[in-house]
Coordinates of C-alpha atoms in Angstrom, one line a residue:
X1 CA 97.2 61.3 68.0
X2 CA 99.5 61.1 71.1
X3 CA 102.7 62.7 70.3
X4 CA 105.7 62.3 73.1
X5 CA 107.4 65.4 71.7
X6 CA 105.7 68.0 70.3
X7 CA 105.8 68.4 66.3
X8 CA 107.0 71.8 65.3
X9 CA 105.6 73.1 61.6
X10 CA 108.4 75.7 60.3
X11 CA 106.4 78.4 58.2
X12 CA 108.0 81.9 57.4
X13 CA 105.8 84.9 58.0
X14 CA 104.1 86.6 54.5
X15 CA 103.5 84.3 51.3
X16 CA 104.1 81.2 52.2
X17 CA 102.2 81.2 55.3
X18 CA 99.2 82.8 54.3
X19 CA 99.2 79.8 51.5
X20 CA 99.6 77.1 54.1
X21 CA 97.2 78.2 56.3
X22 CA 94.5 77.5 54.4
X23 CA 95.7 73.8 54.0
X24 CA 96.4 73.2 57.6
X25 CA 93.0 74.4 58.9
X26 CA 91.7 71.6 56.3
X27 CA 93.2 69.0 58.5
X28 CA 92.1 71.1 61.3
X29 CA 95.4 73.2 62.6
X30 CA 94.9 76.3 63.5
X31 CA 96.8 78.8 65.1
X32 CA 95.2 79.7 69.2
X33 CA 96.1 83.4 68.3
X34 CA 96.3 86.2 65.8
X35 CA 99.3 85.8 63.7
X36 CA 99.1 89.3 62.3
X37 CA 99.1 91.2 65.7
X38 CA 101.5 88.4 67.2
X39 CA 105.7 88.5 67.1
X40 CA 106.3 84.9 68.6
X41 CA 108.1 82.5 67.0
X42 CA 106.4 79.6 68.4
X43 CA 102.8 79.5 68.7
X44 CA 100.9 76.5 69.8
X45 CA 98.1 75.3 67.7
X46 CA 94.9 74.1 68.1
X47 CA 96.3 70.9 68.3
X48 CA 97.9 69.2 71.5
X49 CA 101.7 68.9 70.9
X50 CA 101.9 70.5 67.3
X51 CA 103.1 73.8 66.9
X52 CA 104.8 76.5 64.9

């Protein structure tokens, strides 16, 4: 999928991100990095132009 903007997923840290995850790495998104050790907002994906 060619995207002309990037797609941004909004998650919270805690609950409700460690629910999604599991759903999103079905469809194959997964975060590039370490969530727990990481204190960005916006962390790119492994996904061209999707991130959160």
């Amino acid at each position: 999928m060619k995207l002309e903007h990037p797609l941004t997923i909004a998650l919270t840290k805690g609950r409700i991100l460690k629910e999604t995850l599991p759903l999103l790495a079905e469809v194959g998104i997964a975060p590039q990095e370490d969530l727990d050790s990481s204190r960005k907002l916006i962390v790119a994906t492994t996904v061209p132009n999707i991130v959160w």
